[in-house]
Amino acid sequence: MNFSGMIRAMNVVTLDTHAIVKELQAAGFSEPQAEAVTRVVKQAQDIDLSHLATKDDIKDVRTEIKDVRTEIKEAELRLEVQITRSKAELLKWMFGALAAQTGVIVTLLKVL
């Protein structure tokens, strides 16, 4: 098995570090260089990738974001309706108070 074959197979079988060092030395690497490269390859093989997001994870997050955006838009619409109702209620009270004040003033002017 050549070096590239060992790299492709390293997820399936245990990495033969001795063979990699020997092959790198045969290709012209010094022993310290070959050992350093082998260590790096071994470390790369041992990296735990289980915590990385998958395409499905990203798809789920996008769906959740879309749902949240929909909820926000619905909340905005409910707030607009509530604000409109509050404005109408406030205007009703203002005109009622204005009518009452006008009635009091007219009555006072008639009395005086």
CSV table of N, CA and C in Angstrom, one decimal, residues 13 15 34 41 43 48 68 85 88 92 99-101 103-105 107 109 112:
chain,number,residue,atom,x,y,z
A,13,VAL,N,-8.9,1.7,8.8
A,13,VAL,CA,-8.0,0.8,9.6
A,13,VAL,C,-7.0,1.7,10.4
A,15,LEU,N,-3.8,3.4,11.4
A,15,LEU,CA,-2.7,4.1,10.6
A,15,LEU,C,-1.4,3.4,10.9
A,34,ALA,N,10.0,13.2,8.3
A,34,ALA,CA,9.0,12.1,8.1
A,34,ALA,C,8.2,11.8,9.4
A,41,VAL,N,-0.3,13.7,10.5
A,41,VAL,CA,-1.3,12.9,9.8
A,41,VAL,C,-2.1,12.1,10.9
A,43,GLN,N,-2.5,12.9,14.1
A,43,GLN,CA,-3.3,13.9,14.8
A,43,GLN,C,-4.6,14.2,14.0
A,48,ASP,N,-11.8,14.6,16.6
A,48,ASP,CA,-13.2,14.3,16.8
A,48,ASP,C,-14.0,15.3,16.0
A,68,VAL,N,-39.1,31.5,13.4
A,68,VAL,CA,-39.0,32.7,14.3
A,68,VAL,C,-39.3,34.0,13.5
A,85,ARG,N,-56.0,50.1,18.0
A,85,ARG,CA,-57.1,50.1,18.9
A,85,ARG,C,-56.9,51.1,20.1
A,88,ALA,N,-57.6,54.6,18.8
A,88,ALA,CA,-59.0,54.8,18.7
A,88,ALA,C,-59.6,55.0,20.1
A,92,LYS,N,-61.4,58.5,21.4
A,92,LYS,CA,-62.7,58.4,22.0
A,92,LYS,C,-62.8,59.1,23.3
A,99,ALA,N,-66.0,67.1,24.8
A,99,ALA,CA,-67.4,67.4,24.8
A,99,ALA,C,-67.9,67.7,26.2
A,100,ALA,N,-67.4,67.0,27.2
A,100,ALA,CA,-67.8,67.3,28.6
A,100,ALA,C,-67.4,68.7,29.0
A,101,GLN,N,-66.1,69.0,28.7
A,101,GLN,CA,-65.6,70.4,29.0
A,101,GLN,C,-66.4,71.5,28.3
A,103,GLY,N,-69.5,71.2,27.4
A,103,GLY,CA,-70.8,71.3,28.1
A,103,GLY,C,-70.7,72.0,29.3
A,104,VAL,N,-69.7,71.9,30.1
A,104,VAL,CA,-69.5,72.6,31.4
A,104,VAL,C,-69.3,74.1,31.1
A,105,ILE,N,-68.5,74.4,30.1
A,105,ILE,CA,-68.3,75.8,29.7
A,105,ILE,C,-69.6,76.5,29.3
A,107,THR,N,-72.6,75.6,30.0
A,107,THR,CA,-73.5,75.7,31.2
A,107,THR,C,-73.1,76.9,32.1
A,109,LEU,N,-71.5,79.5,31.2
A,109,LEU,CA,-71.8,80.8,30.5
A,109,LEU,C,-73.2,81.1,30.6
A,112,LEU,N,-73.9,82.3,34.3
A,112,LEU,CA,-73.3,83.6,34.6
A,112,LEU,C,-73.9,84.6,33.7
